[in-house]
Amino acid sequence: MSGGWSLRDQYAISGVGATDFSRDSGRTPLTLACEASLAAIADAGLAVEDIDGVVRADYDSVQPGDLAHGLGLPNLRYWGTSGIGGAAPCGMVGQAVAAVAAGLATNIVVFRALNGRSGLRLGRGSAVQRAASRPVGGNGGYEEFFLPYGLIAPGQMFALLARRHMAEFGTAAEDLRAIALVARRRANANPAAQMCARPLTEADYEGARMISEPLRLFDFCLETDGACAVVVTSTERALDGPNPPALVRAVAQGSGPRPQAGTFLTALMRDELLTQPSAAVAELLYQRGGLGPADIDVAQLYDCFTITVLLQLEDYGFCAKGEGGPFASSGALDLDGSLPFNTAGGNLSEGYLHGMSHVLEGVRQIRGTSTSQVTGARTCLVTSGIPAATSALLLRAA
Amino acid sequence: MSGGWSLRDQYAISGVGATDFSRDSGRTPLTLACEASLAAIADAGLAVEDIDGVVRADYDSVQPGDLAHGLGLPNLRYWGTSGIGGAAPCGMVGQAVAAVAAGLATNIVVFRALNGRSGLRLGRGSAVQRAASRPVGGNGGYEEFFLPYGLIAPGQMFALLARRHMAEFGTAAEDLRAIALVARRRANANPAAQMCARPLTEADYEGARMISEPLRLFDFCLETDGACAVVVTSTERALDGPNPPALVRAVAQGSGPRPQAGTFLTALMRDELLTQPSAAVAELLYQRGGLGPADIDVAQLYDCFTITVLLQLEDYGFCAKGEGGPFASSGALDLDGSLPFNTAGGNLSEGYLHGMSHVLEGVRQIRGTSTSQVTGARTCLVTSGIPAATSALLLRAA
């Protein structure tokens, strides 16, 4: 059983590219998208004329035609979008794989570009305020029932999940701290990470301001300006490129058995607050890939907040439900642990590219070129955001 | 050569559904989307639980999770979006075909829902005004260079294309009139069409007010509230359904050799004003389908304006470039002509569902259930909007 998926290892990421990550890029998202795309195309050993497809993220301000015009693509014959928000990137890669497999395109650029710090700051809840301008009771987001109470920003919602996890399972602030500190150590080794030169100690973490209890400053990701892109093509073509490809062993999207409307606040309306769509996606992903958690050499886990990582450790089967805290504190996530994670620093310490940088770092691990390389890594789990829905990838060495 | 496409006739539309079309639905887009989707699911002989994928249009306010929540889909494992605007529907079907072929989903609902008359009226240029709020020079739409001159609405832009066609090829107002009158006759036979009970004479057309010269009232489509949906699955599964499937012989998206940024005004910045992306898409579509214009029994051509139809008659090879006017006036488009078109009344006289209703009417022709059935129709061309980019489908009887 492979859940209907029959394309194991037949399609691949052949190139990756990124801009610098900063708090004020000084360029438009389109300029950032073009820069990252050109880098990915060159990394794949291709010319601009070879690109005939574009897949973008729903929150991106850059439309397919904008990028095609900016790059001067003479032969665009596939474009599409995936979402929702940070849940998009792995699903975007999956959509590109399907399009290439169907013969709708040959080499597809998958990108995410944003001025997430100098432009619209999603962490401030602006996106929710925008969404709430939709008709009341209209499209099911129900933001209007949260806004009057000041519940508006992602950090507030994830703080409630963290509090619930603490109440139900005895999870401690130190468990979240362990996640933040490991991510920072990986960033300290990565010159491209925004926090490369900024070590983080236990005392720094404890002394930082509380933003939304129990989440402190360093439990939050870094709002970032920048762009990331990859090229998706057939494994056969990718093997002709100048760099080792990362094979797509499996991909999965899912919203779990009870899909939620809206962006993220409706996750609070689930029957069981700590049941995330990642549990359903993990099951489907492993089934499609014919692999399990024991086969994962390294993981790039979406980390808008530390608690997001902790929940996924349970959902992707690295520990039992409720055991995420002790698992995180055990040292398992460090470079010499059983599950090295977010080896470029992740959203928490490299930069928040809405999950797209996790795909790039997954490719680097498979290629053996990470600044925190896991020796002999052949299988990498990459996940995208929760809680409304999510997506995930299993990448493999050829 | 099939342009990389190897899925001829292997995937199909197994069900279609629509709401009523009106000027004031009194329901939200989500309610409309659910209603059309439930109708399509029933028409495919499926239950809600059988649907595991959702594909939407970029301009739709209904997100995949909104529809999944509204319908109560317990097993959503694929979602995606296509665009741009009216160019989306055929590409949406193509994306769904690719996802089913890749094994990412089994039965996908493809939908478009809008309160296009009682809500945001795209014809008024509101969408352009919104787009222009993007940073100047930012994402390449360049709307800021048109707005100061009052060039803001789609009708104004297409009027310039019509004027150019008249100047270059001697196209006459009577040629556009012929298109409007044929579409209205088809609507007069279709109880679901908004203009079913409203005959249109040559005198009515001539006497109507000029909106954007040379385009008069009846050269414009009907801003409409409503929703349309189809179910995409494998042909094998579709053949088990209660109704005849429409096989996807081929699908194509394209933006032509010089892609344009933005939504539609940048089409005026092309080197050659009358070269539309439909020419490139037609070539790719016929190549993929192994068919040509002579094989088309009936066509559903995107008709935001009459001139849009005329341009496509040339681009899809039914007449030579510049001959669209005489061809339209020749009677070829009528029910007994060589190319019966928009047999439900189209955007001009049935309702403007942003191109999605054309897909539904294409299926009805293949099934033999149109209210203006073309006898023995086995191959139907369906096109989506121009001018920024476009997409098209070839549907075939099993």
Tab-separated table of N, CA and C in Angstrom, chain A residues 2-7 28-31 56 58 61-63 65-66 68-69 72-84 87 91 94-95 97-105 134-142 251-263 284 287-288 389-391, chain B residues 2-7 28-31 56 58 61-63 65-66 68-69 72-84 87 91 94-95 97-105 134-142 251-263 284 287-288 389-391:
chain	number	residue	atom	x	y	z
A	2	SER	N	0.633	2.126	-0.946
A	2	SER	CA	1.351	3.396	-0.968
A	2	SER	C	0.355	4.543	-1.060
A	3	GLY	N	-0.873	4.318	-0.591
A	3	GLY	CA	-1.867	5.380	-0.527
A	3	GLY	C	-2.200	5.982	-1.877
A	4	GLY	N	-2.057	5.192	-2.954
A	4	GLY	CA	-2.361	5.698	-4.284
A	4	GLY	C	-1.160	6.311	-4.977
A	5	TRP	N	-0.164	6.666	-4.205
A	5	TRP	CA	1.035	7.333	-4.719
A	5	TRP	C	1.944	6.301	-5.364
A	6	SER	N	2.331	6.530	-6.612
A	6	SER	CA	3.155	5.520	-7.291
A	6	SER	C	4.416	6.140	-7.873
A	7	LEU	N	4.768	7.310	-7.394
A	7	LEU	CA	5.880	8.046	-8.012
A	7	LEU	C	7.134	8.089	-7.140
A	28	THR	N	11.745	44.676	-3.708
A	28	THR	CA	10.365	44.199	-3.733
A	28	THR	C	10.352	42.668	-3.664
A	29	PRO	N	9.219	42.091	-3.267
A	29	PRO	CA	9.109	40.627	-3.289
A	29	PRO	C	9.409	40.047	-4.671
A	30	LEU	N	9.024	40.744	-5.740
A	30	LEU	CA	9.306	40.232	-7.084
A	30	LEU	C	10.811	40.173	-7.341
A	31	THR	N	11.519	41.204	-6.936
A	31	THR	CA	12.977	41.189	-7.101
A	31	THR	C	13.593	40.034	-6.303
A	56	ARG	N	3.602	28.814	-6.831
A	56	ARG	CA	3.775	29.835	-5.810
A	56	ARG	C	2.931	29.516	-4.564
A	58	ASP	N	0.048	30.809	-1.684
A	58	ASP	CA	-1.138	31.670	-1.740
A	58	ASP	C	-0.923	33.036	-1.071
A	61	SER	N	2.760	37.769	-2.725
A	61	SER	CA	2.227	38.861	-3.540
A	61	SER	C	2.674	38.727	-4.997
A	62	VAL	N	3.633	37.870	-5.254
A	62	VAL	CA	4.143	37.675	-6.616
A	62	VAL	C	3.289	36.618	-7.322
A	63	GLN	N	2.665	37.012	-8.428
A	63	GLN	CA	1.843	36.106	-9.223
A	63	GLN	C	2.722	35.363	-10.232
A	65	GLY	N	2.554	35.132	-13.416
A	65	GLY	CA	2.886	35.984	-14.555
A	65	GLY	C	3.924	37.042	-14.214
A	66	ASP	N	3.888	37.511	-12.971
A	66	ASP	CA	4.895	38.490	-12.532
A	66	ASP	C	6.288	37.865	-12.608
A	68	ALA	N	7.166	35.152	-14.301
A	68	ALA	CA	7.483	34.781	-15.684
A	68	ALA	C	7.951	35.996	-16.473
A	69	HIS	N	7.304	37.129	-16.226
A	69	HIS	CA	7.686	38.383	-16.879
A	69	HIS	C	9.060	38.834	-16.368
A	72	GLY	N	11.572	36.511	-17.697
A	72	GLY	CA	11.535	36.405	-19.152
A	72	GLY	C	11.386	34.969	-19.627
A	73	LEU	N	10.457	34.228	-19.008
A	73	LEU	CA	10.249	32.825	-19.404
A	73	LEU	C	9.513	32.774	-20.740
A	74	PRO	N	10.098	32.202	-21.768
A	74	PRO	CA	9.455	32.229	-23.083
A	74	PRO	C	8.461	31.096	-23.310
A	75	ASN	N	8.346	30.201	-22.328
A	75	ASN	CA	7.624	28.963	-22.603
A	75	ASN	C	6.830	28.486	-21.393
A	76	LEU	N	6.217	29.428	-20.670
A	76	LEU	CA	5.473	29.049	-19.465
A	76	LEU	C	4.235	28.249	-19.846
A	77	ARG	N	4.126	27.025	-19.354
A	77	ARG	CA	2.967	26.196	-19.691
A	77	ARG	C	2.357	25.492	-18.480
A	78	TYR	N	2.816	25.821	-17.301
A	78	TYR	CA	2.123	25.381	-16.084
A	78	TYR	C	2.332	26.414	-14.996
A	79	TRP	N	1.257	26.707	-14.271
A	79	TRP	CA	1.395	27.494	-13.052
A	79	TRP	C	0.294	27.062	-12.096
A	80	GLY	N	0.576	27.235	-10.829
A	80	GLY	CA	-0.398	26.883	-9.803
A	80	GLY	C	0.034	27.459	-8.482
A	81	THR	N	-0.857	27.352	-7.518
A	81	THR	CA	-0.664	27.941	-6.201
A	81	THR	C	-1.056	26.906	-5.160
A	82	SER	N	-0.374	26.942	-4.023
A	82	SER	CA	-0.845	26.134	-2.913
A	82	SER	C	-0.859	26.974	-1.655
A	83	GLY	N	-1.440	26.446	-0.622
A	83	GLY	CA	-1.578	27.163	0.642
A	83	GLY	C	-1.722	26.131	1.749
A	84	ILE	N	-2.170	26.494	2.861
A	84	ILE	CA	-2.561	27.810	3.276
A	84	ILE	C	-1.425	28.362	4.140
A	87	ALA	N	1.568	26.386	5.636
A	87	ALA	CA	1.319	24.970	5.338
A	87	ALA	C	1.655	24.631	3.897
A	91	GLY	N	3.491	21.034	0.031
A	91	GLY	CA	2.406	20.833	-0.937
A	91	GLY	C	2.715	21.468	-2.284
A	94	GLY	N	4.832	19.091	-4.029
A	94	GLY	CA	3.990	17.985	-4.479
A	94	GLY	C	3.201	18.340	-5.730
A	95	GLN	N	2.658	19.547	-5.755
A	95	GLN	CA	1.911	19.983	-6.947
A	95	GLN	C	2.827	20.029	-8.174
A	97	VAL	N	5.560	18.226	-8.632
A	97	VAL	CA	5.847	16.839	-9.018
A	97	VAL	C	4.709	16.294	-9.880
A	98	ALA	N	3.481	16.519	-9.449
A	98	ALA	CA	2.329	16.009	-10.198
A	98	ALA	C	2.275	16.617	-11.601
A	99	ALA	N	2.568	17.907	-11.696
A	99	ALA	CA	2.514	18.578	-13.002
A	99	ALA	C	3.597	18.048	-13.941
A	100	VAL	N	4.791	17.815	-13.398
A	100	VAL	CA	5.870	17.265	-14.229
A	100	VAL	C	5.521	15.822	-14.628
A	101	ALA	N	5.020	15.054	-13.680
A	101	ALA	CA	4.670	13.659	-13.968
A	101	ALA	C	3.589	13.565	-15.044
A	102	ALA	N	2.670	14.532	-15.049
A	102	ALA	CA	1.587	14.528	-16.041
A	102	ALA	C	2.053	15.025	-17.406
A	103	GLY	N	3.278	15.506	-17.454
A	103	GLY	CA	3.777	16.031	-18.724
A	103	GLY	C	3.309	17.450	-19.013
A	104	LEU	N	2.802	18.129	-17.984
A	104	LEU	CA	2.336	19.502	-18.185
A	104	LEU	C	3.491	20.497	-18.188
A	105	ALA	N	4.621	20.110	-17.608
A	105	ALA	CA	5.813	20.954	-17.619
A	105	ALA	C	7.021	20.057	-17.401
A	134	ARG	N	-13.813	39.822	5.718
A	134	ARG	CA	-14.759	39.027	4.939
A	134	ARG	C	-16.109	39.045	5.659
A	135	PRO	N	-17.168	38.703	4.943
A	135	PRO	CA	-18.489	38.795	5.568
A	135	PRO	C	-18.600	37.914	6.805
A	136	VAL	N	-19.246	38.430	7.820
A	136	VAL	CA	-19.472	37.668	9.046
A	136	VAL	C	-20.243	36.396	8.722
A	137	GLY	N	-19.772	35.271	9.241
A	137	GLY	CA	-20.427	34.002	8.954
A	137	GLY	C	-20.289	33.602	7.507
A	138	GLY	N	-19.464	34.318	6.778
A	138	GLY	CA	-19.451	34.181	5.340
A	138	GLY	C	-18.653	33.014	4.850
A	139	ASN	N	-17.361	33.084	5.011
A	139	ASN	CA	-16.545	32.024	4.476
A	139	ASN	C	-15.948	31.134	5.541
A	140	GLY	N	-16.565	31.114	6.691
A	140	GLY	CA	-16.251	30.079	7.649
A	140	GLY	C	-15.021	30.289	8.484
A	141	GLY	N	-14.327	31.422	8.343
A	141	GLY	CA	-13.127	31.629	9.136
A	141	GLY	C	-13.424	31.951	10.579
A	142	TYR	N	-14.559	32.503	10.825
A	142	TYR	CA	-15.038	32.783	12.176
A	142	TYR	C	-14.128	33.690	12.983
A	251	VAL	N	5.200	12.673	-0.751
A	251	VAL	CA	4.680	13.980	-0.368
A	251	VAL	C	3.250	13.772	0.107
A	252	ALA	N	2.823	14.600	1.027
A	252	ALA	CA	1.438	14.499	1.500
A	252	ALA	C	0.932	15.859	1.958
A	253	GLN	N	-0.332	16.097	1.664
A	253	GLN	CA	-1.068	17.216	2.231
A	253	GLN	C	-2.221	16.630	3.030
A	254	GLY	N	-2.714	17.379	3.990
A	254	GLY	CA	-3.878	16.885	4.718
A	254	GLY	C	-4.398	17.884	5.713
A	255	SER	N	-5.666	17.715	6.039
A	255	SER	CA	-6.255	18.602	7.038
A	255	SER	C	-6.854	17.803	8.182
A	256	GLY	N	-6.589	16.493	8.181
A	256	GLY	CA	-7.117	15.666	9.269
A	256	GLY	C	-8.586	15.360	9.065
A	257	PRO	N	-9.127	14.496	9.928
A	257	PRO	CA	-10.496	14.008	9.721
A	257	PRO	C	-11.572	15.076	9.888
A	258	ARG	N	-11.231	16.182	10.566
A	258	ARG	CA	-12.234	17.247	10.732
A	258	ARG	C	-11.631	18.558	10.256
A	259	PRO	N	-11.693	18.817	8.946
A	259	PRO	CA	-11.050	20.014	8.404
A	259	PRO	C	-11.610	21.289	9.015
A	260	GLN	N	-10.736	22.268	9.179
A	260	GLN	CA	-11.125	23.543	9.748
A	260	GLN	C	-11.111	24.623	8.680
A	261	ALA	N	-12.082	25.492	8.743
A	261	ALA	CA	-12.104	26.663	7.872
A	261	ALA	C	-11.103	27.686	8.396
A	262	GLY	N	-10.914	28.735	7.606
A	262	GLY	CA	-10.095	29.845	8.072
A	262	GLY	C	-8.620	29.551	8.065
A	263	THR	N	-7.849	30.411	8.696
A	263	THR	CA	-6.401	30.325	8.612
A	263	THR	C	-5.788	29.579	9.786
A	284	LEU	N	-0.066	9.277	6.263
A	284	LEU	CA	-0.143	9.177	4.800
A	284	LEU	C	1.252	9.245	4.171
A	287	GLN	N	3.129	6.021	4.752
A	287	GLN	CA	2.516	4.972	3.918
A	287	GLN	C	2.965	5.145	2.465
A	288	ARG	N	2.927	6.348	1.969
A	288	ARG	CA	3.335	6.591	0.584
A	288	ARG	C	4.819	6.326	0.378
A	389	ALA	N	-4.076	23.216	8.374
A	389	ALA	CA	-3.838	22.075	7.499
A	389	ALA	C	-2.325	21.993	7.411
A	390	THR	N	-1.789	20.955	6.780
A	390	THR	CA	-0.335	20.907	6.677
A	390	THR	C	0.088	20.061	5.488
A	391	SER	N	1.404	20.019	5.254
A	391	SER	CA	1.958	19.179	4.199
A	391	SER	C	3.365	18.775	4.620
B	2	SER	N	3.318	14.598	-28.377
B	2	SER	CA	2.157	15.057	-27.628
B	2	SER	C	2.592	16.083	-26.589
B	3	GLY	N	3.692	16.776	-26.854
B	3	GLY	CA	4.127	17.863	-25.990
B	3	GLY	C	4.406	17.439	-24.567
B	4	GLY	N	4.802	16.182	-24.359
B	4	GLY	CA	5.100	15.703	-23.013
B	4	GLY	C	3.897	15.084	-22.332
B	5	TRP	N	2.730	15.420	-22.809
B	5	TRP	CA	1.461	14.956	-22.211
B	5	TRP	C	1.186	13.525	-22.631
B	6	SER	N	0.975	12.644	-21.659
B	6	SER	CA	0.775	11.236	-22.006
B	6	SER	C	-0.502	10.680	-21.390
B	7	LEU	N	-1.396	11.562	-20.997
B	7	LEU	CA	-2.579	11.104	-20.251
B	7	LEU	C	-3.878	11.212	-21.051
B	28	THR	N	-23.802	33.479	0.812
B	28	THR	CA	-22.367	33.745	0.751
B	28	THR	C	-21.735	32.890	-0.342
B	29	PRO	N	-20.554	33.287	-0.824
B	29	PRO	CA	-19.839	32.440	-1.783
B	29	PRO	C	-19.614	31.019	-1.259
B	30	LEU	N	-19.374	30.871	0.045
B	30	LEU	CA	-19.171	29.527	0.588
B	30	LEU	C	-20.433	28.688	0.455
B	31	THR	N	-21.578	29.282	0.757
B	31	THR	CA	-22.846	28.559	0.604
B	31	THR	C	-23.052	28.162	-0.857
B	56	ARG	N	-9.397	25.251	-6.425
B	56	ARG	CA	-10.153	26.500	-6.477
B	56	ARG	C	-9.484	27.508	-7.417
B	58	ASP	N	-7.962	31.453	-8.040
B	58	ASP	CA	-7.259	32.412	-7.190
B	58	ASP	C	-8.125	33.595	-6.767
B	61	SER	N	-13.101	33.770	-3.011
B	61	SER	CA	-12.926	34.078	-1.589
B	61	SER	C	-13.013	32.820	-0.738
B	62	VAL	N	-13.468	31.719	-1.324
B	62	VAL	CA	-13.592	30.461	-0.588
B	62	VAL	C	-12.271	29.697	-0.658
B	63	GLN	N	-11.689	29.438	0.498
B	63	GLN	CA	-10.432	28.691	0.582
B	63	GLN	C	-10.724	27.188	0.633
B	65	GLY	N	-9.904	24.949	2.752
B	65	GLY	CA	-10.350	24.525	4.083
B	65	GLY	C	-11.779	24.964	4.378
B	66	ASP	N	-12.161	26.109	3.826
B	66	ASP	CA	-13.539	26.580	4.011
B	66	ASP	C	-14.517	25.580	3.393
B	68	ALA	N	-13.873	22.424	2.556
B	68	ALA	CA	-13.743	21.129	3.233
B	68	ALA	C	-14.535	21.120	4.533
B	69	HIS	N	-14.471	22.228	5.248
B	69	HIS	CA	-15.229	22.368	6.502
B	69	HIS	C	-16.726	22.414	6.201
B	72	GLY	N	-17.755	19.069	5.102
B	72	GLY	CA	-17.420	18.016	6.058
B	72	GLY	C	-16.600	16.909	5.433
B	73	LEU	N	-15.586	17.266	4.653
B	73	LEU	CA	-14.748	16.253	3.997
B	73	LEU	C	-13.825	15.617	5.043
B	74	PRO	N	-13.939	14.314	5.272
B	74	PRO	CA	-13.135	13.692	6.330
B	74	PRO	C	-11.742	13.283	5.886
B	75	ASN	N	-11.440	13.470	4.607
B	75	ASN	CA	-10.231	12.842	4.078
B	75	ASN	C	-9.550	13.724	3.037
B	76	LEU	N	-9.510	15.027	3.285
B	76	LEU	CA	-8.914	15.938	2.306
B	76	LEU	C	-7.399	15.725	2.255
B	77	ARG	N	-6.873	15.380	1.080
B	77	ARG	CA	-5.435	15.132	0.955
B	77	ARG	C	-4.821	15.792	-0.270
B	78	TYR	N	-5.576	16.608	-0.957
B	78	TYR	CA	-4.998	17.465	-1.991
B	78	TYR	C	-5.803	18.742	-2.081
B	79	TRP	N	-5.109	19.860	-2.186
B	79	TRP	CA	-5.767	21.111	-2.536
B	79	TRP	C	-4.785	21.954	-3.320
B	80	GLY	N	-5.325	22.825	-4.145
B	80	GLY	CA	-4.490	23.721	-4.925
B	80	GLY	C	-5.350	24.793	-5.547
B	81	THR	N	-4.674	25.756	-6.138
B	81	THR	CA	-5.336	26.932	-6.695
B	81	THR	C	-4.743	27.196	-8.070
B	82	SER	N	-5.567	27.717	-8.976
B	82	SER	CA	-5.008	28.191	-10.232
B	82	SER	C	-5.572	29.566	-10.542
B	83	GLY	N	-4.998	30.202	-11.532
B	83	GLY	CA	-5.404	31.551	-11.900
B	83	GLY	C	-5.072	31.738	-13.371
B	84	ILE	N	-5.019	32.923	-13.822
B	84	ILE	CA	-5.280	34.157	-13.129
B	84	ILE	C	-6.669	34.619	-13.559
B	87	ALA	N	-8.794	33.206	-16.508
B	87	ALA	CA	-7.925	32.261	-17.220
B	87	ALA	C	-7.835	30.922	-16.499
B	91	GLY	N	-7.278	25.363	-16.573
B	91	GLY	CA	-6.060	25.031	-15.834
B	91	GLY	C	-6.355	24.360	-14.505
B	94	GLY	N	-6.939	20.869	-15.299
B	94	GLY	CA	-5.649	20.249	-15.582
B	94	GLY	C	-4.875	19.933	-14.318
B	95	GLN	N	-4.893	20.860	-13.372
B	95	GLN	CA	-4.195	20.607	-12.104
B	95	GLN	C	-4.812	19.409	-11.372
B	97	VAL	N	-6.417	16.891	-12.772
B	97	VAL	CA	-6.025	15.678	-13.512
B	97	VAL	C	-4.628	15.229	-13.073
B	98	ALA	N	-3.700	16.169	-13.004
B	98	ALA	CA	-2.329	15.822	-12.613
B	98	ALA	C	-2.288	15.251	-11.202
B	99	ALA	N	-3.063	15.830	-10.302
B	99	ALA	CA	-3.062	15.358	-8.913
B	99	ALA	C	-3.646	13.954	-8.809
B	100	VAL	N	-4.716	13.687	-9.563
B	100	VAL	CA	-5.299	12.335	-9.543
B	100	VAL	C	-4.328	11.345	-10.187
B	101	ALA	N	-3.712	11.762	-11.293
B	101	ALA	CA	-2.774	10.875	-11.989
B	101	ALA	C	-1.580	10.533	-11.105
B	102	ALA	N	-1.148	11.477	-10.276
B	102	ALA	CA	-0.009	11.238	-9.384
B	102	ALA	C	-0.392	10.408	-8.167
B	103	GLY	N	-1.676	10.153	-8.010
B	103	GLY	CA	-2.115	9.392	-6.845
B	103	GLY	C	-2.233	10.241	-5.590
B	104	LEU	N	-2.252	11.562	-5.759
B	104	LEU	CA	-2.368	12.436	-4.590
B	104	LEU	C	-3.817	12.548	-4.108
B	105	ALA	N	-4.755	12.238	-4.986
B	105	ALA	CA	-6.173	12.237	-4.610
B	105	ALA	C	-6.921	11.357	-5.595
B	134	ARG	N	-0.695	47.651	-4.593
B	134	ARG	CA	0.620	47.024	-4.428
B	134	ARG	C	1.693	48.085	-4.678
B	135	PRO	N	2.905	47.840	-4.204
B	135	PRO	CA	3.940	48.866	-4.345
B	135	PRO	C	4.194	49.244	-5.801
B	136	VAL	N	4.349	50.515	-6.053
B	136	VAL	CA	4.644	50.997	-7.400
B	136	VAL	C	5.927	50.338	-7.903
B	137	GLY	N	5.895	49.843	-9.131
B	137	GLY	CA	7.059	49.157	-9.675
B	137	GLY	C	7.352	47.859	-8.946
B	138	GLY	N	6.436	47.462	-8.079
B	138	GLY	CA	6.726	46.380	-7.151
B	138	GLY	C	6.606	45.008	-7.740
B	139	ASN	N	5.394	44.627	-8.079
B	139	ASN	CA	5.219	43.281	-8.568
B	139	ASN	C	4.866	43.240	-10.033
B	140	GLY	N	5.236	44.264	-10.750
B	140	GLY	CA	5.205	44.154	-12.188
B	140	GLY	C	3.880	44.344	-12.867
B	141	GLY	N	2.806	44.649	-12.126
B	141	GLY	CA	1.520	44.813	-12.770
B	141	GLY	C	1.393	46.124	-13.521
B	142	TYR	N	2.127	47.097	-13.104
B	142	TYR	CA	2.196	48.399	-13.770
B	142	TYR	C	0.854	49.105	-13.879
B	251	VAL	N	-5.196	19.126	-22.072
B	251	VAL	CA	-5.339	20.387	-21.358
B	251	VAL	C	-4.064	21.181	-21.575
B	252	ALA	N	-4.187	22.502	-21.594
B	252	ALA	CA	-2.988	23.330	-21.741
B	252	ALA	C	-3.188	24.668	-21.044
B	253	GLN	N	-2.107	25.127	-20.446
B	253	GLN	CA	-2.020	26.495	-19.942
B	253	GLN	C	-0.902	27.176	-20.702
B	254	GLY	N	-0.928	28.485	-20.784
B	254	GLY	CA	0.184	29.167	-21.421
B	254	GLY	C	0.048	30.670	-21.340
B	255	SER	N	1.181	31.306	-21.449
B	255	SER	CA	1.176	32.770	-21.437
B	255	SER	C	1.833	33.329	-22.696
B	256	GLY	N	2.147	32.453	-23.641
B	256	GLY	CA	2.760	32.917	-24.883
B	256	GLY	C	4.241	33.193	-24.693
B	257	PRO	N	4.918	33.495	-25.796
B	257	PRO	CA	6.378	33.632	-25.751
B	257	PRO	C	6.867	34.841	-24.944
B	258	ARG	N	5.986	35.814	-24.707
B	258	ARG	CA	6.393	36.982	-23.912
B	258	ARG	C	5.396	37.192	-22.784
B	259	PRO	N	5.596	36.473	-21.673
B	259	PRO	CA	4.615	36.545	-20.583
B	259	PRO	C	4.479	37.961	-20.037
B	260	GLN	N	3.254	38.284	-19.646
B	260	GLN	CA	2.959	39.603	-19.104
B	260	GLN	C	2.687	39.511	-17.608
B	261	ALA	N	3.183	40.474	-16.876
B	261	ALA	CA	2.870	40.573	-15.455
B	261	ALA	C	1.464	41.127	-15.286
B	262	GLY	N	0.997	41.134	-14.065
B	262	GLY	CA	-0.277	41.771	-13.752
B	262	GLY	C	-1.472	40.982	-14.217
B	263	THR	N	-2.628	41.617	-14.213
B	263	THR	CA	-3.865	40.902	-14.472
B	263	THR	C	-4.323	41.011	-15.927
B	284	LEU	N	-0.329	24.101	-28.408
B	284	LEU	CA	0.040	23.072	-27.431
B	284	LEU	C	-1.113	22.095	-27.194
B	287	GLN	N	-1.560	19.776	-30.156
B	287	GLN	CA	-0.432	18.842	-30.170
B	287	GLN	C	-0.646	17.753	-29.115
B	288	ARG	N	-1.018	18.162	-27.917
B	288	ARG	CA	-1.249	17.187	-26.845
B	288	ARG	C	-2.422	16.272	-27.153
B	389	ALA	N	-2.926	35.546	-19.614
B	389	ALA	CA	-2.516	34.163	-19.822
B	389	ALA	C	-3.819	33.422	-20.081
B	390	THR	N	-3.754	32.159	-20.449
B	390	THR	CA	-5.007	31.450	-20.660
B	390	THR	C	-4.820	29.950	-20.480
B	391	SER	N	-5.936	29.220	-20.586
B	391	SER	CA	-5.897	27.760	-20.517
B	391	SER	C	-7.059	27.220	-21.338
